[in-house]
C-alpha cells in the first residue's frame, strides 16, 4: 500500500514557476510508476506527466511538454513536478498517483493510489 501527499501548490502569476512535491509512504515506492494529473473546475481529470519506476522513461501531455519536468527521488520517496512558464489554463487541482504498470500511463485507470491533490492557480 502507498499513501501519497502532495504539496507546493499555490497562486502564481502567468509566466511564473512552481514545484510540486508528492511524498509517499510505503516500502515499495521504487517499484511504482508515478504520474501527475490535474482537474480544472467542471472538467475531467487529465494526464499531465508520468515517470517509470527507475526514472528512465518519462511521458508528458502535449500541453505541458517543454514547460513541465517530472522527476523522482526514490531514496526520499518523493515525486516532483517542476512547472515553468505557467499559463492561466494550467489552473487546476494537481494530483499525484502511483501504479504498478507503465502500460497506458496516460490514463487514470493505470494507477492504484492517489493523493488528495494540491491546488494551483495561475493569474493572468
N, CA and C atoms as an extended XYZ file, in Angstrom:
372
Properties=species:S:1:pos:R:3:atomname:S:1:resname:S:1:resid:I:1 pbc="F F F"
N         0.844       -1.192        0.000 N   UNK     1
C         0.000        0.000        0.000 CA  UNK     1
C         0.882        1.246        0.000 C   UNK     1
N         0.431        2.266       -0.710 N   UNK     2
C         1.165        3.527       -0.798 CA  UNK     2
C         0.214        4.667       -0.448 C   UNK     2
N         0.670        5.572        0.391 N   UNK     3
C        -0.072        6.798        0.670 CA  UNK     3
C         0.696        7.972        0.092 C   UNK     3
N        -0.022        8.875       -0.548 N   UNK     4
C         0.593        9.977       -1.267 CA  UNK     4
C         0.074       11.302       -0.748 C   UNK     4
N         0.976       12.257       -0.524 N   UNK     5
C         0.585       13.578       -0.044 CA  UNK     5
C         1.281       14.637       -0.888 C   UNK     5
N         0.477       15.424       -1.602 N   UNK     6
C         1.021       16.477       -2.448 CA  UNK     6
C         1.224       17.772       -1.663 C   UNK     6
N         2.165       18.585       -2.131 N   UNK     7
C         2.384       19.916       -1.569 CA  UNK     7
C         3.016       20.799       -2.638 C   UNK     7
N         3.054       22.097       -2.369 N   UNK     8
C         3.729       23.013       -3.272 CA  UNK     8
C         2.812       23.843       -4.156 C   UNK     8
N         1.526       23.568       -4.104 N   UNK     9
C         0.608       24.355       -4.910 CA  UNK     9
C         0.451       25.757       -4.351 C   UNK     9
N        -0.201       26.625       -5.132 N   UNK    10
C        -0.417       27.984       -4.680 CA  UNK    10
C        -0.831       28.887       -5.806 C   UNK    10
N        -0.722       30.186       -5.548 N   UNK    11
C        -1.089       31.208       -6.525 CA  UNK    11
C         0.175       31.781       -7.145 C   UNK    11
N         0.196       31.856       -8.462 N   UNK    12
C         1.364       32.377       -9.162 CA  UNK    12
C         0.896       33.161      -10.379 C   UNK    12
N         1.671       34.140      -10.775 N   UNK    13
C         1.329       34.903      -11.974 CA  UNK    13
C         1.727       34.130      -13.228 C   UNK    13
N         1.064       34.433      -14.311 N   UNK    14
C         1.408       33.820      -15.588 CA  UNK    14
C         2.869       34.078      -15.899 C   UNK    14
N         3.542       33.036      -16.387 N   UNK    15
C         4.966       33.118      -16.666 CA  UNK    15
C         5.837       32.667      -15.512 C   UNK    15
N         5.235       32.498      -14.347 N   UNK    16
C         5.979       32.093      -13.168 CA  UNK    16
C         6.194       30.589      -13.087 C   UNK    16
N         6.767       30.171      -11.964 N   UNK    17
C         7.105       28.765      -11.764 CA  UNK    17
C         6.633       28.280      -10.403 C   UNK    17
N         6.369       26.986      -10.337 N   UNK    18
C         6.083       26.297       -9.090 CA  UNK    18
C         6.700       24.922       -9.162 C   UNK    18
N         7.034       24.367       -7.996 N   UNK    19
C         7.461       22.974       -7.944 CA  UNK    19
C         6.547       22.229       -6.988 C   UNK    19
N         5.883       21.242       -7.523 N   UNK    20
C         5.036       20.383       -6.714 CA  UNK    20
C         5.837       19.192       -6.216 C   UNK    20
N         5.503       18.757       -5.012 N   UNK    21
C         6.107       17.554       -4.453 CA  UNK    21
C         5.011       16.585       -4.058 C   UNK    21
N         5.355       15.319       -4.070 N   UNK    22
C         4.432       14.274       -3.646 CA  UNK    22
C         5.225       13.304       -2.786 C   UNK    22
N         4.972       13.343       -1.484 N   UNK    23
C         5.671       12.469       -0.552 CA  UNK    23
C         4.902       11.167       -0.386 C   UNK    23
N         5.621       10.069       -0.428 N   UNK    24
C         4.975        8.759       -0.359 CA  UNK    24
C         5.399        7.983        0.868 C   UNK    24
N         4.502        7.182        1.358 N   UNK    25
C         4.835        6.232        2.413 CA  UNK    25
C         4.709        4.840        1.829 C   UNK    25
N         5.362        3.887        2.453 N   UNK    26
C         5.317        2.532        1.935 CA  UNK    26
C         6.700        2.077        1.518 C   UNK    26
N         6.962        0.792        1.680 N   UNK    27
C         8.303        0.276        1.457 CA  UNK    27
C         8.623        0.023       -0.001 C   UNK    27
N         7.613       -0.022       -0.866 N   UNK    28
C         7.867       -0.402       -2.249 CA  UNK    28
C         7.722        0.763       -3.207 C   UNK    28
N         7.991        1.963       -2.745 N   UNK    29
C         7.845        3.168       -3.573 CA  UNK    29
C         8.593        3.031       -4.888 C   UNK    29
N         9.797        2.519       -4.858 N   UNK    30
C        10.635        2.480       -6.050 CA  UNK    30
C        10.114        1.517       -7.111 C   UNK    30
N         9.155        0.671       -6.784 N   UNK    31
C         8.627       -0.272       -7.756 CA  UNK    31
C         7.429        0.275       -8.518 C   UNK    31
N         6.987        1.478       -8.185 N   UNK    32
C         5.798        2.051       -8.806 CA  UNK    32
C         6.142        3.034       -9.908 C   UNK    32
N         5.357        2.997      -10.973 N   UNK    33
C         5.321        4.109      -11.911 CA  UNK    33
C         4.499        5.218      -11.259 C   UNK    33
N         4.868        6.452      -11.524 N   UNK    34
C         4.207        7.583      -10.873 CA  UNK    34
C         3.723        8.590      -11.906 C   UNK    34
N         2.642        9.255      -11.588 N   UNK    35
C         2.112       10.227      -12.531 CA  UNK    35
C         1.540       11.445      -11.848 C   UNK    35
N         1.420       12.492      -12.630 N   UNK    36
C         0.710       13.708      -12.216 CA  UNK    36
C        -0.494       13.884      -13.137 C   UNK    36
N        -1.621       14.184      -12.534 N   UNK    37
C        -2.834       14.509      -13.258 CA  UNK    37
C        -3.357       15.831      -12.713 C   UNK    37
N        -4.264       16.448      -13.444 N   UNK    38
C        -4.876       17.676      -12.944 CA  UNK    38
C        -6.349       17.717      -13.326 C   UNK    38
N        -7.097       18.467      -12.536 N   UNK    39
C        -8.519       18.592      -12.793 CA  UNK    39
C        -8.943       20.033      -12.548 C   UNK    39
N        -9.391       20.671      -13.606 N   UNK    40
C        -9.894       22.035      -13.523 CA  UNK    40
C       -11.388       21.997      -13.196 C   UNK    40
N       -11.922       23.063      -12.647 N   UNK    41
C       -13.350       23.090      -12.296 CA  UNK    41
C       -14.222       22.780      -13.506 C   UNK    41
N       -15.127       21.848      -13.331 N   UNK    42
C       -16.050       21.494      -14.395 CA  UNK    42
C       -15.469       20.638      -15.494 C   UNK    42
N       -14.238       20.185      -15.321 N   UNK    43
C       -13.591       19.372      -16.349 CA  UNK    43
C       -13.176       18.024      -15.782 C   UNK    43
N       -12.900       17.099      -16.681 N   UNK    44
C       -12.441       15.785      -16.261 CA  UNK    44
C       -10.963       15.836      -15.871 C   UNK    44
N       -10.580       14.877      -15.054 N   UNK    45
C        -9.173       14.768      -14.684 CA  UNK    45
C        -8.366       14.410      -15.917 C   UNK    45
N        -7.236       15.097      -16.112 N   UNK    46
C        -6.429       14.855      -17.298 CA  UNK    46
C        -4.974       14.580      -16.942 C   UNK    46
N        -4.353       13.814      -17.805 N   UNK    47
C        -2.957       13.440      -17.646 CA  UNK    47
C        -2.049       14.654      -17.837 C   UNK    47
N        -1.008       14.733      -17.013 N   UNK    48
C        -0.005       15.779      -17.129 CA  UNK    48
C         1.358       15.179      -17.463 C   UNK    48
N         1.830       14.262      -16.619 N   UNK    49
C         3.152       13.669      -16.819 CA  UNK    49
C         3.244       12.372      -16.045 C   UNK    49
N         4.160       11.507      -16.477 N   UNK    50
C         4.392       10.248      -15.784 CA  UNK    50
C         5.860        9.884      -15.873 C   UNK    50
N         6.284        9.014      -14.951 N   UNK    51
C         7.684        8.591      -14.903 CA  UNK    51
C         7.739        7.133      -14.482 C   UNK    51
N         8.643        6.388      -15.090 N   UNK    52
C         8.778        4.971      -14.777 CA  UNK    52
C         9.430        4.781      -13.413 C   UNK    52
N         9.449        3.526      -12.938 N   UNK    53
C         9.960        3.247      -11.597 CA  UNK    53
C        11.407        3.681      -11.431 C   UNK    53
N        12.189        3.575      -12.492 N   UNK    54
C        13.613        3.923      -12.412 CA  UNK    54
C        13.870        5.389      -12.730 C   UNK    54
N        12.867        6.047      -13.297 N   UNK    55
C        13.078        7.410      -13.759 CA  UNK    55
C        13.643        7.482      -15.162 C   UNK    55
N        13.876        6.336      -15.770 N   UNK    56
C        14.496        6.313      -17.078 CA  UNK    56
C        13.575        6.677      -18.229 C   UNK    56
N        12.279        6.596      -17.984 N   UNK    57
C        11.305        6.957      -19.015 CA  UNK    57
C        10.311        7.962      -18.461 C   UNK    57
N        10.000        8.935      -19.275 N   UNK    58
C         9.015        9.948      -18.884 CA  UNK    58
C         8.037       10.183      -20.029 C   UNK    58
N         6.854       10.619      -19.661 N   UNK    59
C         5.811       10.918      -20.616 CA  UNK    59
C         5.176       12.264      -20.235 C   UNK    59
N         4.772       13.032      -21.238 N   UNK    60
C         4.165       14.338      -20.986 CA  UNK    60
C         2.965       14.561      -21.885 C   UNK    60
N         1.999       15.278      -21.360 N   UNK    61
C         0.909       15.762      -22.205 CA  UNK    61
C         1.467       16.830      -23.136 C   UNK    61
N         0.932       16.910      -24.335 N   UNK    62
C         1.419       17.903      -25.293 CA  UNK    62
C         1.306       19.322      -24.743 C   UNK    62
N         0.294       19.552      -23.934 N   UNK    63
C         0.038       20.895      -23.427 CA  UNK    63
C         1.106       21.391      -22.442 C   UNK    63
N         1.897       20.469      -21.883 N   UNK    64
C         2.912       20.877      -20.896 CA  UNK    64
C         4.327       20.554      -21.353 C   UNK    64
N         4.452       19.875      -22.462 N   UNK    65
C         5.776       19.477      -22.942 CA  UNK    65
C         6.651       20.700      -23.164 C   UNK    65
N         7.880       20.634      -22.629 N   UNK    66
C         8.800       21.758      -22.753 CA  UNK    66
C         8.685       22.773      -21.631 C   UNK    66
N         7.609       22.679      -20.838 N   UNK    67
C         7.423       23.611      -19.721 CA  UNK    67
C         7.489       22.915      -18.369 C   UNK    67
N         7.015       21.686      -18.305 N   UNK    68
C         6.984       20.916      -17.056 CA  UNK    68
C         8.025       19.801      -17.106 C   UNK    68
N         8.564       19.475      -15.940 N   UNK    69
C         9.519       18.374      -15.834 CA  UNK    69
C         9.158       17.512      -14.627 C   UNK    69
N         8.981       16.225      -14.879 N   UNK    70
C         8.696       15.284      -13.810 CA  UNK    70
C         9.992       14.593      -13.405 C   UNK    70
N        10.144       14.358      -12.118 N   UNK    71
C        11.320       13.650      -11.621 CA  UNK    71
C        10.952       12.945      -10.319 C   UNK    71
N        11.801       12.041       -9.911 N   UNK    72
C        11.558       11.305       -8.671 CA  UNK    72
C        12.863       11.046       -7.946 C   UNK    72
N        12.781       10.959       -6.641 N   UNK    73
C        13.912       10.607       -5.801 CA  UNK    73
C        13.467        9.403       -4.983 C   UNK    73
N        13.869        8.223       -5.395 N   UNK    74
C        13.411        7.007       -4.727 CA  UNK    74
C        13.944        6.909       -3.299 C   UNK    74
N        15.126        7.443       -3.045 N   UNK    75
C        15.667        7.416       -1.685 CA  UNK    75
C        14.813        8.248       -0.743 C   UNK    75
N        14.282        9.351       -1.241 N   UNK    76
C        13.431       10.220       -0.416 CA  UNK    76
C        11.947        9.882       -0.573 C   UNK    76
N        11.643        8.924       -1.418 N   UNK    77
C        10.252        8.537       -1.667 CA  UNK    77
C         9.417        9.756       -2.055 C   UNK    77
N         9.927       10.536       -2.963 N   UNK    78
C         9.265       11.773       -3.351 CA  UNK    78
C         9.235       11.927       -4.862 C   UNK    78
N         8.094       12.379       -5.347 N   UNK    79
C         7.886       12.696       -6.749 CA  UNK    79
C         7.797       14.210       -6.877 C   UNK    79
N         8.313       14.735       -7.983 N   UNK    80
C         8.305       16.185       -8.193 CA  UNK    80
C         7.689       16.527       -9.546 C   UNK    80
N         7.189       17.743       -9.621 N   UNK    81
C         6.767       18.299      -10.902 CA  UNK    81
C         7.209       19.756      -10.923 C   UNK    81
N         8.234       20.048      -11.708 N   UNK    82
C         8.689       21.418      -11.893 CA  UNK    82
C         7.870       22.035      -13.011 C   UNK    82
N         7.198       23.119      -12.704 N   UNK    83
C         6.309       23.765      -13.668 CA  UNK    83
C         6.828       25.167      -13.950 C   UNK    83
N         7.232       25.398      -15.180 N   UNK    84
C         7.740       26.702      -15.612 CA  UNK    84
C         6.818       27.308      -16.660 C   UNK    84
N         6.968       28.600      -16.886 N   UNK    85
C         6.174       29.311      -17.897 CA  UNK    85
C         4.691       29.010      -17.743 C   UNK    85
N         4.220       29.122      -16.532 N   UNK    86
C         2.834       28.760      -16.246 CA  UNK    86
C         1.851       29.680      -16.954 C   UNK    86
N         0.728       29.091      -17.339 N   UNK    87
C        -0.322       29.795      -18.058 CA  UNK    87
C        -1.622       29.710      -17.250 C   UNK    87
N        -2.523       30.649      -17.450 N   UNK    88
C        -3.811       30.568      -16.740 CA  UNK    88
C        -4.528       29.239      -16.963 C   UNK    88
N        -4.369       28.644      -18.130 N   UNK    89
C        -5.016       27.371      -18.396 CA  UNK    89
C        -4.400       26.204      -17.640 C   UNK    89
N        -3.303       26.432      -16.939 N   UNK    90
C        -2.733       25.401      -16.069 CA  UNK    90
C        -3.427       25.361      -14.705 C   UNK    90
N        -4.312       26.294      -14.465 N   UNK    91
C        -5.033       26.337      -13.190 CA  UNK    91
C        -5.858       25.077      -13.012 C   UNK    91
N        -5.641       24.393      -11.885 N   UNK    92
C        -6.327       23.128      -11.613 CA  UNK    92
C        -5.869       22.606      -10.254 C   UNK    92
N        -6.528       21.565       -9.799 N   UNK    93
C        -6.014       20.789       -8.675 CA  UNK    93
C        -5.127       19.693       -9.263 C   UNK    93
N        -3.923       19.586       -8.737 N   UNK    94
C        -2.956       18.633       -9.244 CA  UNK    94
C        -2.860       17.436       -8.294 C   UNK    94
N        -2.932       16.238       -8.882 N   UNK    95
C        -2.902       15.000       -8.125 CA  UNK    95
C        -1.709       14.153       -8.538 C   UNK    95
N        -1.072       13.527       -7.572 N   UNK    96
C        -0.079       12.516       -7.907 CA  UNK    96
C        -0.711       11.131       -7.745 C   UNK    96
N        -0.161       10.182       -8.463 N   UNK    97
C        -0.719        8.840       -8.481 CA  UNK    97
C         0.391        7.819       -8.639 C   UNK    97
N         0.144        6.610       -8.138 N   UNK    98
C         1.122        5.529       -8.218 CA  UNK    98
C         0.452        4.276       -8.753 C   UNK    98
N         1.168        3.556       -9.610 N   UNK    99
C         0.635        2.327      -10.164 CA  UNK    99
C         1.750        1.351      -10.492 C   UNK    99
N         1.390        0.078      -10.630 N   UNK   100
C         2.406       -0.959      -10.865 CA  UNK   100
C         2.809       -1.084      -12.321 C   UNK   100
N         1.962       -0.600      -13.226 N   UNK   101
C         2.218       -0.837      -14.638 CA  UNK   101
C         2.531        0.456      -15.368 C   UNK   101
N         3.386        0.364      -16.403 N   UNK   102
C         3.631        1.528      -17.249 CA  UNK   102
C         2.818        1.444      -18.538 C   UNK   102
N         1.947        0.462      -18.602 N   UNK   103
C         1.043        0.373      -19.749 CA  UNK   103
C        -0.042        1.415      -19.572 C   UNK   103
N        -0.276        2.216      -20.591 N   UNK   104
C        -1.334        3.234      -20.561 CA  UNK   104
C        -1.154        4.221      -19.407 C   UNK   104
N         0.056        4.666      -19.176 N   UNK   105
C         0.327        5.555      -18.034 CA  UNK   105
C        -0.348        6.906      -18.175 C   UNK   105
N        -0.864        7.217      -19.360 N   UNK   106
C        -1.539        8.489      -19.538 CA  UNK   106
C        -3.006        8.433      -19.125 C   UNK   106
N        -3.454        7.283      -18.667 N   UNK   107
C        -4.859        7.120      -18.286 CA  UNK   107
C        -4.989        6.911      -16.781 C   UNK   107
N        -6.083        7.382      -16.212 N   UNK   108
C        -6.275        7.252      -14.763 CA  UNK   108
C        -6.376        5.789      -14.345 C   UNK   108
N        -6.830        4.930      -15.221 N   UNK   109
C        -7.009        3.532      -14.884 CA  UNK   109
C        -5.722        2.776      -14.617 C   UNK   109
N        -4.589        3.354      -15.003 N   UNK   110
C        -3.305        2.681      -14.788 CA  UNK   110
C        -2.810        2.818      -13.355 C   UNK   110
N        -3.486        3.622      -12.539 N   UNK   111
C        -2.983        3.956      -11.209 CA  UNK   111
C        -3.864        3.390      -10.112 C   UNK   111
N        -3.202        2.912       -9.082 N   UNK   112
C        -3.902        2.279       -7.969 CA  UNK   112
C        -4.091        3.211       -6.774 C   UNK   112
N        -3.196        4.158       -6.634 N   UNK   113
C        -3.216        5.032       -5.455 CA  UNK   113
C        -3.167        6.493       -5.893 C   UNK   113
N        -3.892        7.318       -5.146 N   UNK   114
C        -3.993        8.739       -5.467 CA  UNK   114
C        -3.827        9.584       -4.218 C   UNK   114
N        -3.221       10.761       -4.409 N   UNK   115
C        -3.174       11.731       -3.323 CA  UNK   115
C        -4.446       12.555       -3.287 C   UNK   115
N        -4.506       13.477       -2.345 N   UNK   116
C        -5.689       14.313       -2.157 CA  UNK   116
C        -5.683       15.545       -3.052 C   UNK   116
N        -4.552       15.868       -3.636 N   UNK   117
C        -4.467       16.992       -4.560 CA  UNK   117
C        -3.957       18.257       -3.910 C   UNK   117
N        -3.334       19.104       -4.720 N   UNK   118
C        -2.880       20.428       -4.283 CA  UNK   118
C        -3.300       21.427       -5.352 C   UNK   118
N        -3.918       22.539       -4.958 N   UNK   119
C        -4.436       23.474       -5.955 CA  UNK   119
C        -3.365       24.410       -6.492 C   UNK   119
N        -3.444       24.646       -7.783 N   UNK   120
C        -2.564       25.595       -8.460 CA  UNK   120
C        -3.443       26.614       -9.185 C   UNK   120
N        -3.192       27.886       -8.919 N   UNK   121
C        -3.924       28.957       -9.584 CA  UNK   121
C        -2.933       29.879      -10.260 C   UNK   121
N        -3.124       30.066      -11.563 N   UNK   122
C        -2.246       30.936      -12.344 CA  UNK   122
C        -3.062       32.140      -12.781 C   UNK   122
N        -2.653       33.300      -12.322 N   UNK   123
C        -3.377       34.524      -12.660 CA  UNK   123
C        -2.782       35.169      -13.902 C   UNK   123
N        -3.658       35.822      -14.672 N   UNK   124
C        -3.188       36.450      -15.915 CA  UNK   124
C        -2.763       37.885      -15.680 C   UNK   124
